[in-house]
Amino acid sequence: MAEAKKVILRISRFNPEFDEKPHFQDFEIEIPKGMTVLEALYFIKENIDPTLTFRGFCRSAICGSCSVKVNGHPKLACKTQIWQEIERFGTNILKIEPLGNMKVIRDLAVDFSEAEEKLKKVKPYLIPDPEVIPDTNDEESIVYPEEMEKFDKFTDCILCGTCYSMCPAVMFIDDYAGPFQFGRIFRFAEDPRDGLKKERSKIAYAFELWKCIRCERCADICPKHIHPVEAVTHLRAMSIEKGLTLNPGARHAIAFYKSVTSTGMLNEAILPIMSKGIKGVLENMPVALSFLLKGKMPPPIVKPIEDIEGFKKVVSLSAEVE
């Protein structure tokens, strides 16, 4: 007989016809070893409460539809085993909630339409480059392994929305595209068959690319181990190459790079004025005065490191490898 444990699934319930706000309902059930969160939800629906609403289709971590929060962490319900979560959190109570940053339709089902609309606007499809893709099907359009390696991981995205649900920029900035949307832009920006290529960074720029705060929560919780924040980093570099520098983030990155590559040191004293101009200096004046009074104000002039020429050679070689 299979091992089993009694577990309480504390599930968020919400029916817009009757409820003003979500509430929790406990279901205590026997969980055999190996049972997933999705299987437990189906058990409850089929044996205890047929009104429980959630999404779940492929059961193979491919469609991404079953994403929910388990004890506050977004996960695919179909690949999350309950016993492992119990051991991880040291409790026999698991709180199951809908994803964040999206309107709850009912119980664990959320409205994905806003995220989908943002995805549509960033052109998440190949726009054929006529100079690369043949006119007929008699010839192949080859992508070589070294080219594929640049964006291969981003083709694994299943659009489950877990990254989007935890993104603080999505939460507070209406026009911010979102982590998986930037991942999709980068995926085609690096595709040699695409007609826009790095021009796609202009699309990312228009959707508040520089508002990402690089908290890396998207990378931490992605069930496919994709790092959308890497896509953001590369797209920022591409946008600077395209001359899109009229924002504090881009100017900060440029000032940072110039300082380090010219002296081997970061000149923190000039970063505010290089990033935000006089406005930046005035905004940071209280902090600067506080540093000055405590003797911690960095000097405005930085002396280059001893082997600055050797350092520049390393930087140059690094750029060639990149």
PDB file of C-alpha atoms in Angstrom:
ATOM      1  CA  MET A   1       0.000   0.000   0.000  1.00  0.00           C
ATOM      2  CA  ALA A   2       1.365   3.403  -0.981  1.00  0.00           C
ATOM      3  CA  GLU A   3       2.521   5.740   1.757  1.00  0.00           C
ATOM      4  CA  ALA A   4       0.100   8.580   2.460  1.00  0.00           C
ATOM      5  CA  LYS A   5      -0.109  11.655   4.661  1.00  0.00           C
ATOM      6  CA  LYS A   6      -2.988  13.794   5.760  1.00  0.00           C
ATOM      7  CA  VAL A   7      -2.467  17.277   4.357  1.00  0.00           C
ATOM      8  CA  ILE A   8      -4.563  20.421   4.595  1.00  0.00           C
ATOM      9  CA  LEU A   9      -4.837  22.307   1.341  1.00  0.00           C
ATOM     10  CA  ARG A  10      -5.847  25.854   2.234  1.00  0.00           C
ATOM     11  CA  ILE A  11      -7.305  27.017  -1.068  1.00  0.00           C
ATOM     12  CA  SER A  12      -8.244  30.557  -2.030  1.00  0.00           C
ATOM     13  CA  ARG A  13     -11.899  30.691  -3.033  1.00  0.00           C
ATOM     14  CA  PHE A  14     -13.651  33.495  -4.869  1.00  0.00           C
ATOM     15  CA  ASN A  15     -16.967  33.554  -6.680  1.00  0.00           C
ATOM     16  CA  PRO A  16     -17.659  37.049  -8.053  1.00  0.00           C
ATOM     17  CA  GLU A  17     -21.404  36.377  -7.911  1.00  0.00           C
ATOM     18  CA  PHE A  18     -21.381  36.006  -4.120  1.00  0.00           C
ATOM     19  CA  ASP A  19     -18.041  37.097  -2.673  1.00  0.00           C
ATOM     20  CA  GLU A  20     -16.764  40.632  -2.161  1.00  0.00           C
ATOM     21  CA  LYS A  21     -13.215  39.369  -1.767  1.00  0.00           C
ATOM     22  CA  PRO A  22     -11.328  36.040  -1.772  1.00  0.00           C
ATOM     23  CA  HIS A  23     -11.318  33.818   1.310  1.00  0.00           C
ATOM     24  CA  PHE A  24      -9.646  30.538   2.216  1.00  0.00           C
ATOM     25  CA  GLN A  25     -11.263  27.102   2.549  1.00  0.00           C
ATOM     26  CA  ASP A  26      -9.473  24.114   4.061  1.00  0.00           C
ATOM     27  CA  PHE A  27      -9.589  20.635   2.520  1.00  0.00           C
ATOM     28  CA  GLU A  28      -7.965  17.852   4.536  1.00  0.00           C
ATOM     29  CA  ILE A  29      -7.178  14.881   2.307  1.00  0.00           C
ATOM     30  CA  GLU A  30      -4.909  11.841   2.182  1.00  0.00           C
ATOM     31  CA  ILE A  31      -1.953  12.579  -0.094  1.00  0.00           C
ATOM     32  CA  PRO A  32      -0.057   9.549  -1.409  1.00  0.00           C
ATOM     33  CA  LYS A  33       3.634   9.991  -2.107  1.00  0.00           C
ATOM     34  CA  GLY A  34       4.151  11.451  -5.579  1.00  0.00           C
ATOM     35  CA  MET A  35       0.783  13.201  -5.836  1.00  0.00           C
ATOM     36  CA  THR A  36       1.037  16.620  -7.436  1.00  0.00           C
ATOM     37  CA  VAL A  37      -0.845  19.769  -6.494  1.00  0.00           C
ATOM     38  CA  LEU A  38      -2.877  19.496  -9.707  1.00  0.00           C
ATOM     39  CA  GLU A  39      -3.849  15.882  -8.950  1.00  0.00           C
ATOM     40  CA  ALA A  40      -4.962  16.967  -5.460  1.00  0.00           C
ATOM     41  CA  LEU A  41      -7.069  19.770  -6.948  1.00  0.00           C
ATOM     42  CA  TYR A  42      -8.723  17.296  -9.324  1.00  0.00           C
ATOM     43  CA  PHE A  43      -9.338  14.919  -6.368  1.00  0.00           C
ATOM     44  CA  ILE A  44     -11.122  17.684  -4.456  1.00  0.00           C
ATOM     45  CA  LYS A  45     -13.161  18.694  -7.501  1.00  0.00           C
ATOM     46  CA  GLU A  46     -14.218  15.129  -8.308  1.00  0.00           C
ATOM     47  CA  ASN A  47     -14.848  13.916  -4.742  1.00  0.00           C
ATOM     48  CA  ILE A  48     -15.521  16.852  -2.412  1.00  0.00           C
ATOM     49  CA  ASP A  49     -16.433  20.134  -4.115  1.00  0.00           C
ATOM     50  CA  PRO A  50     -17.257  20.181  -7.849  1.00  0.00           C
ATOM     51  CA  THR A  51     -17.392  23.997  -7.815  1.00  0.00           C
ATOM     52  CA  LEU A  52     -13.636  24.341  -7.259  1.00  0.00           C
ATOM     53  CA  THR A  53     -12.289  26.217 -10.276  1.00  0.00           C
ATOM     54  CA  PHE A  54      -8.755  25.982 -11.655  1.00  0.00           C
ATOM     55  CA  ARG A  55      -6.956  25.438 -14.941  1.00  0.00           C
ATOM     56  CA  GLY A  56      -5.045  22.314 -15.930  1.00  0.00           C
ATOM     57  CA  PHE A  57      -4.642  20.631 -19.294  1.00  0.00           C
ATOM     58  CA  CYS A  58      -1.478  18.840 -20.430  1.00  0.00           C
ATOM     59  CA  ARG A  59      -0.338  17.638 -16.961  1.00  0.00           C
ATOM     60  CA  SER A  60       3.178  17.489 -18.435  1.00  0.00           C
ATOM     61  CA  ALA A  61       4.640  20.936 -17.651  1.00  0.00           C
ATOM     62  CA  ILE A  62       4.198  21.955 -21.273  1.00  0.00           C
ATOM     63  CA  CYS A  63       1.060  24.080 -21.581  1.00  0.00           C
ATOM     64  CA  GLY A  64       1.694  26.258 -18.499  1.00  0.00           C
ATOM     65  CA  SER A  65      -2.006  26.634 -17.747  1.00  0.00           C
ATOM     66  CA  CYS A  66      -1.977  25.227 -14.191  1.00  0.00           C
ATOM     67  CA  SER A  67       0.259  27.873 -12.594  1.00  0.00           C
ATOM     68  CA  VAL A  68      -0.735  28.720  -9.020  1.00  0.00           C
ATOM     69  CA  LYS A  69       0.991  29.970  -5.895  1.00  0.00           C
ATOM     70  CA  VAL A  70       1.991  27.300  -3.384  1.00  0.00           C
ATOM     71  CA  ASN A  71       2.762  28.876  -0.026  1.00  0.00           C
ATOM     72  CA  GLY A  72       3.380  32.156  -1.822  1.00  0.00           C
ATOM     73  CA  HIS A  73       5.636  30.767  -4.579  1.00  0.00           C
ATOM     74  CA  PRO A  74       4.379  30.515  -8.187  1.00  0.00           C
ATOM     75  CA  LYS A  75       4.671  26.967  -9.492  1.00  0.00           C
ATOM     76  CA  LEU A  76       3.257  24.650 -12.116  1.00  0.00           C
ATOM     77  CA  ALA A  77       0.696  22.588 -10.175  1.00  0.00           C
ATOM     78  CA  CYS A  78       1.243  19.607 -12.474  1.00  0.00           C
ATOM     79  CA  LYS A  79       4.953  19.217 -11.642  1.00  0.00           C
ATOM     80  CA  THR A  80       4.856  20.229  -7.981  1.00  0.00           C
ATOM     81  CA  GLN A  81       4.713  17.231  -5.677  1.00  0.00           C
ATOM     82  CA  ILE A  82       2.942  17.872  -2.389  1.00  0.00           C
ATOM     83  CA  TRP A  83       5.230  15.758  -0.219  1.00  0.00           C
ATOM     84  CA  GLN A  84       8.234  17.747  -1.389  1.00  0.00           C
ATOM     85  CA  GLU A  85       6.496  21.025  -0.531  1.00  0.00           C
ATOM     86  CA  ILE A  86       5.550  19.700   2.910  1.00  0.00           C
ATOM     87  CA  GLU A  87       9.166  18.780   3.604  1.00  0.00           C
ATOM     88  CA  ARG A  88      10.382  22.092   2.196  1.00  0.00           C
ATOM     89  CA  PHE A  89       8.117  24.221   4.389  1.00  0.00           C
ATOM     90  CA  GLY A  90       8.015  21.887   7.400  1.00  0.00           C
ATOM     91  CA  THR A  91       4.229  21.932   7.628  1.00  0.00           C
ATOM     92  CA  ASN A  92       1.260  19.813   6.601  1.00  0.00           C
ATOM     93  CA  ILE A  93      -0.657  22.921   5.511  1.00  0.00           C
ATOM     94  CA  LEU A  94      -0.179  24.204   1.975  1.00  0.00           C
ATOM     95  CA  LYS A  95      -1.754  27.473   0.943  1.00  0.00           C
ATOM     96  CA  ILE A  96      -2.865  27.412  -2.707  1.00  0.00           C
ATOM     97  CA  GLU A  97      -3.619  30.787  -4.307  1.00  0.00           C
ATOM     98  CA  PRO A  98      -4.097  32.237  -7.799  1.00  0.00           C
ATOM     99  CA  LEU A  99      -1.215  33.997  -9.549  1.00  0.00           C
ATOM    100  CA  GLY A 100      -0.599  37.646  -8.715  1.00  0.00           C
ATOM    101  CA  ASN A 101      -0.674  40.707 -10.989  1.00  0.00           C
ATOM    102  CA  MET A 102      -3.799  39.365 -12.704  1.00  0.00           C
ATOM    103  CA  LYS A 103      -7.499  39.690 -11.937  1.00  0.00           C
ATOM    104  CA  VAL A 104      -9.052  36.614 -10.344  1.00  0.00           C
ATOM    105  CA  ILE A 105     -11.918  35.243 -12.412  1.00  0.00           C
ATOM    106  CA  ARG A 106     -12.912  32.536  -9.937  1.00  0.00           C
ATOM    107  CA  ASP A 107     -11.010  30.586  -7.276  1.00  0.00           C
ATOM    108  CA  LEU A 108      -7.590  29.801  -8.834  1.00  0.00           C
ATOM    109  CA  ALA A 109      -8.380  30.912 -12.396  1.00  0.00           C
ATOM    110  CA  VAL A 110      -7.007  34.326 -13.388  1.00  0.00           C
ATOM    111  CA  ASP A 111      -7.618  36.638 -16.320  1.00  0.00           C
ATOM    112  CA  PHE A 112      -4.544  36.384 -18.568  1.00  0.00           C
ATOM    113  CA  SER A 113      -5.826  38.855 -21.189  1.00  0.00           C
ATOM    114  CA  GLU A 114      -3.715  41.873 -20.137  1.00  0.00           C
ATOM    115  CA  ALA A 115      -0.494  39.857 -20.297  1.00  0.00           C
ATOM    116  CA  GLU A 116      -1.565  38.414 -23.660  1.00  0.00           C
ATOM    117  CA  GLU A 117      -2.351  41.858 -25.063  1.00  0.00           C
ATOM    118  CA  LYS A 118       1.101  43.081 -24.059  1.00  0.00           C
ATOM    119  CA  LEU A 119       2.636  40.023 -25.728  1.00  0.00           C
ATOM    120  CA  LYS A 120       0.763  40.708 -28.964  1.00  0.00           C
ATOM    121  CA  LYS A 121       1.985  44.320 -29.023  1.00  0.00           C
ATOM    122  CA  VAL A 122       5.673  43.337 -28.912  1.00  0.00           C
ATOM    123  CA  LYS A 123       5.365  41.295 -32.151  1.00  0.00           C
ATOM    124  CA  PRO A 124       6.262  37.858 -30.683  1.00  0.00           C
ATOM    125  CA  TYR A 125       6.755  36.135 -33.996  1.00  0.00           C
ATOM    126  CA  LEU A 126       9.338  35.810 -36.729  1.00  0.00           C
ATOM    127  CA  ILE A 127       9.275  38.596 -39.307  1.00  0.00           C
ATOM    128  CA  PRO A 128      11.150  36.957 -42.193  1.00  0.00           C
ATOM    129  CA  ASP A 129      14.298  38.631 -43.460  1.00  0.00           C
ATOM    130  CA  PRO A 130      14.002  38.405 -47.288  1.00  0.00           C
ATOM    131  CA  GLU A 131      17.804  38.392 -47.607  1.00  0.00           C
ATOM    132  CA  VAL A 132      18.073  35.285 -45.402  1.00  0.00           C
ATOM    133  CA  ILE A 133      14.899  33.279 -45.930  1.00  0.00           C
ATOM    134  CA  PRO A 134      14.472  31.821 -49.447  1.00  0.00           C
ATOM    135  CA  ASP A 135      11.405  32.660 -51.495  1.00  0.00           C
ATOM    136  CA  THR A 136      10.541  29.009 -52.080  1.00  0.00           C
ATOM    137  CA  ASN A 137      10.423  25.861 -49.971  1.00  0.00           C
ATOM    138  CA  ASP A 138      13.105  24.248 -52.131  1.00  0.00           C
ATOM    139  CA  GLU A 139      15.831  25.710 -49.926  1.00  0.00           C
ATOM    140  CA  GLU A 140      16.376  25.605 -46.185  1.00  0.00           C
ATOM    141  CA  SER A 141      16.865  28.578 -43.901  1.00  0.00           C
ATOM    142  CA  ILE A 142      19.533  27.234 -41.611  1.00  0.00           C
ATOM    143  CA  VAL A 143      20.194  28.431 -38.083  1.00  0.00           C
ATOM    144  CA  TYR A 144      23.624  27.218 -37.033  1.00  0.00           C
ATOM    145  CA  PRO A 145      24.238  25.837 -33.499  1.00  0.00           C
ATOM    146  CA  GLU A 146      26.384  28.823 -32.456  1.00  0.00           C
ATOM    147  CA  GLU A 147      23.557  31.145 -33.536  1.00  0.00           C
ATOM    148  CA  MET A 148      20.880  29.054 -31.878  1.00  0.00           C
ATOM    149  CA  GLU A 149      22.832  28.976 -28.631  1.00  0.00           C
ATOM    150  CA  LYS A 150      22.278  32.730 -28.171  1.00  0.00           C
ATOM    151  CA  PHE A 151      18.493  32.420 -27.834  1.00  0.00           C
ATOM    152  CA  ASP A 152      17.817  28.692 -27.498  1.00  0.00           C
ATOM    153  CA  LYS A 153      16.870  28.807 -23.820  1.00  0.00           C
ATOM    154  CA  PHE A 154      14.225  31.455 -24.475  1.00  0.00           C
ATOM    155  CA  THR A 155      12.425  29.117 -26.879  1.00  0.00           C
ATOM    156  CA  ASP A 156      11.611  26.944 -23.845  1.00  0.00           C
ATOM    157  CA  CYS A 157       9.201  29.558 -22.478  1.00  0.00           C
ATOM    158  CA  ILE A 158       5.704  28.063 -22.116  1.00  0.00           C
ATOM    159  CA  LEU A 159       3.981  31.375 -21.315  1.00  0.00           C
ATOM    160  CA  CYS A 160       2.836  30.113 -17.924  1.00  0.00           C
ATOM    161  CA  GLY A 161       2.874  33.635 -16.498  1.00  0.00           C
ATOM    162  CA  THR A 162       4.707  32.821 -13.264  1.00  0.00           C
ATOM    163  CA  CYS A 163       7.377  35.463 -13.961  1.00  0.00           C
ATOM    164  CA  TYR A 164       4.729  38.034 -14.838  1.00  0.00           C
ATOM    165  CA  SER A 165       2.815  37.293 -11.636  1.00  0.00           C
ATOM    166  CA  MET A 166       5.781  38.102  -9.377  1.00  0.00           C
ATOM    167  CA  CYS A 167       7.213  41.091 -11.240  1.00  0.00           C
ATOM    168  CA  PRO A 168       7.115  44.299  -9.145  1.00  0.00           C
ATOM    169  CA  ALA A 169       7.488  46.446 -12.291  1.00  0.00           C
ATOM    170  CA  VAL A 170       4.336  44.860 -13.749  1.00  0.00           C
ATOM    171  CA  MET A 171       2.581  45.564 -10.466  1.00  0.00           C
ATOM    172  CA  PHE A 172       3.290  49.308 -10.474  1.00  0.00           C
ATOM    173  CA  ILE A 173       3.921  50.353 -14.109  1.00  0.00           C
ATOM    174  CA  ASP A 174       0.991  49.952 -16.497  1.00  0.00           C
ATOM    175  CA  ASP A 175       3.056  50.239 -19.690  1.00  0.00           C
ATOM    176  CA  TYR A 176       5.778  47.814 -18.578  1.00  0.00           C
ATOM    177  CA  ALA A 177       5.696  44.821 -20.944  1.00  0.00           C
ATOM    178  CA  GLY A 178       6.693  42.065 -18.517  1.00  0.00           C
ATOM    179  CA  PRO A 179       9.437  39.443 -18.123  1.00  0.00           C
ATOM    180  CA  PHE A 180       8.302  36.776 -20.597  1.00  0.00           C
ATOM    181  CA  GLN A 181       7.386  39.464 -23.125  1.00  0.00           C
ATOM    182  CA  PHE A 182      10.963  40.812 -23.023  1.00  0.00           C
ATOM    183  CA  GLY A 183      12.232  37.254 -23.293  1.00  0.00           C
ATOM    184  CA  ARG A 184      10.229  36.805 -26.472  1.00  0.00           C
ATOM    185  CA  ILE A 185      11.533  40.107 -27.933  1.00  0.00           C
ATOM    186  CA  PHE A 186      15.116  39.042 -27.244  1.00  0.00           C
ATOM    187  CA  ARG A 187      14.526  35.582 -28.706  1.00  0.00           C
ATOM    188  CA  PHE A 188      13.696  37.103 -32.118  1.00  0.00           C
ATOM    189  CA  ALA A 189      16.242  39.925 -31.843  1.00  0.00           C
ATOM    190  CA  GLU A 190      18.950  37.240 -31.875  1.00  0.00           C
ATOM    191  CA  ASP A 191      17.342  35.062 -34.561  1.00  0.00           C
ATOM    192  CA  PRO A 192      19.387  35.450 -37.772  1.00  0.00           C
ATOM    193  CA  ARG A 193      16.260  34.819 -39.857  1.00  0.00           C
ATOM    194  CA  ASP A 194      14.391  37.775 -38.384  1.00  0.00           C
ATOM    195  CA  GLY A 195      13.972  40.949 -40.408  1.00  0.00           C
ATOM    196  CA  LEU A 196      14.059  43.316 -37.429  1.00  0.00           C
ATOM    197  CA  LYS A 197      16.876  41.736 -35.399  1.00  0.00           C
ATOM    198  CA  LYS A 198      18.332  44.324 -33.006  1.00  0.00           C
ATOM    199  CA  GLU A 199      15.750  46.876 -34.153  1.00  0.00           C
ATOM    200  CA  ARG A 200      13.459  44.924 -31.813  1.00  0.00           C
ATOM    201  CA  SER A 201      15.217  46.613 -28.921  1.00  0.00           C
ATOM    202  CA  LYS A 202      13.272  49.736 -29.923  1.00  0.00           C
ATOM    203  CA  ILE A 203      10.053  47.838 -29.215  1.00  0.00           C
ATOM    204  CA  ALA A 204      11.398  46.805 -25.811  1.00  0.00           C
ATOM    205  CA  TYR A 205      12.456  50.389 -25.138  1.00  0.00           C
ATOM    206  CA  ALA A 206       8.936  51.629 -25.883  1.00  0.00           C
ATOM    207  CA  PHE A 207       7.565  49.196 -23.301  1.00  0.00           C
ATOM    208  CA  GLU A 208       9.611  50.593 -20.396  1.00  0.00           C
ATOM    209  CA  LEU A 209      12.640  48.320 -20.760  1.00  0.00           C
ATOM    210  CA  TRP A 210      14.640  50.397 -18.297  1.00  0.00           C
ATOM    211  CA  LYS A 211      12.026  50.126 -15.547  1.00  0.00           C
ATOM    212  CA  CYS A 212      13.160  46.565 -14.696  1.00  0.00           C
ATOM    213  CA  ILE A 213      14.726  46.749 -11.224  1.00  0.00           C
ATOM    214  CA  ARG A 214      16.723  43.520 -11.717  1.00  0.00           C
ATOM    215  CA  CYS A 215      15.338  41.878  -8.587  1.00  0.00           C
ATOM    216  CA  GLU A 216      15.617  38.561 -10.515  1.00  0.00           C
ATOM    217  CA  ARG A 217      12.449  37.136  -9.020  1.00  0.00           C
ATOM    218  CA  CYS A 218      11.415  36.151 -12.554  1.00  0.00           C
ATOM    219  CA  ALA A 219      14.533  34.013 -12.867  1.00  0.00           C
ATOM    220  CA  ASP A 220      14.107  32.494  -9.423  1.00  0.00           C
ATOM    221  CA  ILE A 221      10.622  31.152 -10.032  1.00  0.00           C
ATOM    222  CA  CYS A 222      10.648  30.211 -13.738  1.00  0.00           C
ATOM    223  CA  PRO A 223       9.718  26.497 -13.974  1.00  0.00           C
ATOM    224  CA  LYS A 224      11.801  26.220 -17.157  1.00  0.00           C
ATOM    225  CA  HIS A 225      14.849  27.896 -15.591  1.00  0.00           C
ATOM    226  CA  ILE A 226      14.817  30.780 -18.039  1.00  0.00           C
ATOM    227  CA  HIS A 227      16.300  34.100 -16.935  1.00  0.00           C
ATOM    228  CA  PRO A 228      14.178  36.900 -18.436  1.00  0.00           C
ATOM    229  CA  VAL A 229      16.408  39.402 -16.678  1.00  0.00           C
ATOM    230  CA  GLU A 230      19.240  38.311 -19.006  1.00  0.00           C
ATOM    231  CA  ALA A 231      17.023  39.217 -21.953  1.00  0.00           C
ATOM    232  CA  VAL A 232      16.452  42.628 -20.396  1.00  0.00           C
ATOM    233  CA  THR A 233      20.205  43.143 -19.985  1.00  0.00           C
ATOM    234  CA  HIS A 234      20.951  42.239 -23.605  1.00  0.00           C
ATOM    235  CA  LEU A 235      18.063  44.339 -24.936  1.00  0.00           C
ATOM    236  CA  ARG A 236      19.324  47.333 -22.956  1.00  0.00           C
ATOM    237  CA  ALA A 237      22.746  46.974 -24.558  1.00  0.00           C
ATOM    238  CA  MET A 238      21.121  46.702 -27.995  1.00  0.00           C
ATOM    239  CA  SER A 239      18.998  49.796 -27.349  1.00  0.00           C
ATOM    240  CA  ILE A 240      22.095  51.805 -26.417  1.00  0.00           C
ATOM    241  CA  GLU A 241      23.746  50.632 -29.645  1.00  0.00           C
ATOM    242  CA  LYS A 242      20.679  51.963 -31.451  1.00  0.00           C
ATOM    243  CA  GLY A 243      21.126  55.355 -29.825  1.00  0.00           C
ATOM    244  CA  LEU A 244      18.235  55.131 -27.378  1.00  0.00           C
ATOM    245  CA  THR A 245      19.959  56.829 -24.473  1.00  0.00           C
ATOM    246  CA  LEU A 246      17.567  59.569 -23.404  1.00  0.00           C
ATOM    247  CA  ASN A 247      16.701  58.042 -20.057  1.00  0.00           C
ATOM    248  CA  PRO A 248      18.467  57.880 -16.678  1.00  0.00           C
ATOM    249  CA  GLY A 249      18.987  54.127 -16.849  1.00  0.00           C
ATOM    250  CA  ALA A 250      20.864  54.185 -20.148  1.00  0.00           C
ATOM    251  CA  ARG A 251      22.923  57.216 -19.146  1.00  0.00           C
ATOM    252  CA  HIS A 252      23.771  55.544 -15.833  1.00  0.00           C
ATOM    253  CA  ALA A 253      24.944  52.385 -17.636  1.00  0.00           C
ATOM    254  CA  ILE A 254      27.052  54.421 -20.070  1.00  0.00           C
ATOM    255  CA  ALA A 255      28.623  56.505 -17.269  1.00  0.00           C
ATOM    256  CA  PHE A 256      29.313  53.335 -15.260  1.00  0.00           C
ATOM    257  CA  TYR A 257      30.988  51.644 -18.249  1.00  0.00           C
ATOM    258  CA  LYS A 258      33.099  54.684 -19.156  1.00  0.00           C
ATOM    259  CA  SER A 259      34.268  55.162 -15.581  1.00  0.00           C
ATOM    260  CA  VAL A 260      35.306  51.550 -15.085  1.00  0.00           C
ATOM    261  CA  THR A 261      36.906  51.065 -18.501  1.00  0.00           C
ATOM    262  CA  SER A 262      38.878  54.345 -18.376  1.00  0.00           C
ATOM    263  CA  THR A 263      40.240  54.128 -14.823  1.00  0.00           C
ATOM    264  CA  GLY A 264      39.560  50.593 -13.607  1.00  0.00           C
ATOM    265  CA  MET A 265      37.500  52.186 -10.818  1.00  0.00           C
ATOM    266  CA  LEU A 266      33.912  53.349 -10.431  1.00  0.00           C
ATOM    267  CA  ASN A 267      33.611  57.091  -9.857  1.00  0.00           C
ATOM    268  CA  GLU A 268      30.494  57.116  -7.692  1.00  0.00           C
ATOM    269  CA  ALA A 269      30.628  60.879  -7.150  1.00  0.00           C
ATOM    270  CA  ILE A 270      29.855  61.704 -10.788  1.00  0.00           C
ATOM    271  CA  LEU A 271      27.225  59.032 -11.460  1.00  0.00           C
ATOM    272  CA  PRO A 272      24.217  61.157 -10.348  1.00  0.00           C
ATOM    273  CA  ILE A 273      25.088  64.065 -12.650  1.00  0.00           C
ATOM    274  CA  MET A 274      25.986  61.731 -15.523  1.00  0.00           C
ATOM    275  CA  SER A 275      22.707  59.817 -15.089  1.00  0.00           C
ATOM    276  CA  LYS A 276      20.209  62.557 -14.291  1.00  0.00           C
ATOM    277  CA  GLY A 277      22.076  65.838 -14.835  1.00  0.00           C
ATOM    278  CA  ILE A 278      21.580  68.763 -12.435  1.00  0.00           C
ATOM    279  CA  LYS A 279      18.236  67.275 -11.373  1.00  0.00           C
ATOM    280  CA  GLY A 280      20.051  64.147 -10.219  1.00  0.00           C
ATOM    281  CA  VAL A 281      22.536  66.195  -8.220  1.00  0.00           C
ATOM    282  CA  LEU A 282      19.744  68.113  -6.474  1.00  0.00           C
ATOM    283  CA  GLU A 283      17.793  64.907  -5.762  1.00  0.00           C
ATOM    284  CA  ASN A 284      20.826  63.236  -4.251  1.00  0.00           C
ATOM    285  CA  MET A 285      22.064  66.305  -2.368  1.00  0.00           C
ATOM    286  CA  PRO A 286      20.694  65.196   1.056  1.00  0.00           C
ATOM    287  CA  VAL A 287      22.414  61.802   0.707  1.00  0.00           C
ATOM    288  CA  ALA A 288      25.613  63.462  -0.512  1.00  0.00           C
ATOM    289  CA  LEU A 289      25.650  65.878   2.429  1.00  0.00           C
ATOM    290  CA  SER A 290      25.043  62.982   4.825  1.00  0.00           C
ATOM    291  CA  PHE A 291      28.008  61.110   3.307  1.00  0.00           C
ATOM    292  CA  LEU A 292      30.129  64.265   3.425  1.00  0.00           C
ATOM    293  CA  LEU A 293      29.404  64.908   7.112  1.00  0.00           C
ATOM    294  CA  LYS A 294      30.315  61.304   7.970  1.00  0.00           C
ATOM    295  CA  GLY A 295      33.503  61.387   5.908  1.00  0.00           C
ATOM    296  CA  LYS A 296      32.218  58.809   3.452  1.00  0.00           C
ATOM    297  CA  MET A 297      31.840  61.007   0.374  1.00  0.00           C
ATOM    298  CA  PRO A 298      33.693  59.402  -2.546  1.00  0.00           C
ATOM    299  CA  PRO A 299      36.244  61.723  -4.208  1.00  0.00           C
ATOM    300  CA  PRO A 300      35.107  63.381  -7.491  1.00  0.00           C
ATOM    301  CA  ILE A 301      38.413  62.534  -9.163  1.00  0.00           C
ATOM    302  CA  VAL A 302      39.441  58.891  -9.344  1.00  0.00           C
ATOM    303  CA  LYS A 303      43.042  57.884  -9.902  1.00  0.00           C
ATOM    304  CA  PRO A 304      43.450  55.057 -12.464  1.00  0.00           C
ATOM    305  CA  ILE A 305      44.559  51.705 -11.100  1.00  0.00           C
ATOM    306  CA  GLU A 306      48.250  50.815 -11.353  1.00  0.00           C
ATOM    307  CA  ASP A 307      48.018  48.492 -14.372  1.00  0.00           C
ATOM    308  CA  ILE A 308      45.306  50.362 -16.250  1.00  0.00           C
ATOM    309  CA  GLU A 309      46.706  49.418 -19.665  1.00  0.00           C
ATOM    310  CA  GLY A 310      46.638  45.725 -18.769  1.00  0.00           C
ATOM    311  CA  PHE A 311      43.080  46.136 -17.518  1.00  0.00           C
ATOM    312  CA  LYS A 312      42.037  47.773 -20.793  1.00  0.00           C
ATOM    313  CA  LYS A 313      43.481  44.833 -22.716  1.00  0.00           C
ATOM    314  CA  VAL A 314      41.361  42.463 -20.622  1.00  0.00           C
ATOM    315  CA  VAL A 315      38.273  44.578 -21.343  1.00  0.00           C
ATOM    316  CA  SER A 316      39.079  44.573 -25.056  1.00  0.00           C
ATOM    317  CA  LEU A 317      39.554  40.786 -25.132  1.00  0.00           C
ATOM    318  CA  SER A 318      36.319  40.344 -23.195  1.00  0.00           C
ATOM    319  CA  ALA A 319      34.427  42.415 -25.783  1.00  0.00           C
ATOM    320  CA  GLU A 320      35.872  40.271 -28.588  1.00  0.00           C
ATOM    321  CA  VAL A 321      34.725  37.070 -26.855  1.00  0.00           C
ATOM    322  CA  GLU A 322      31.258  38.540 -26.356  1.00  0.00           C
TER     323      GLU A 322
END
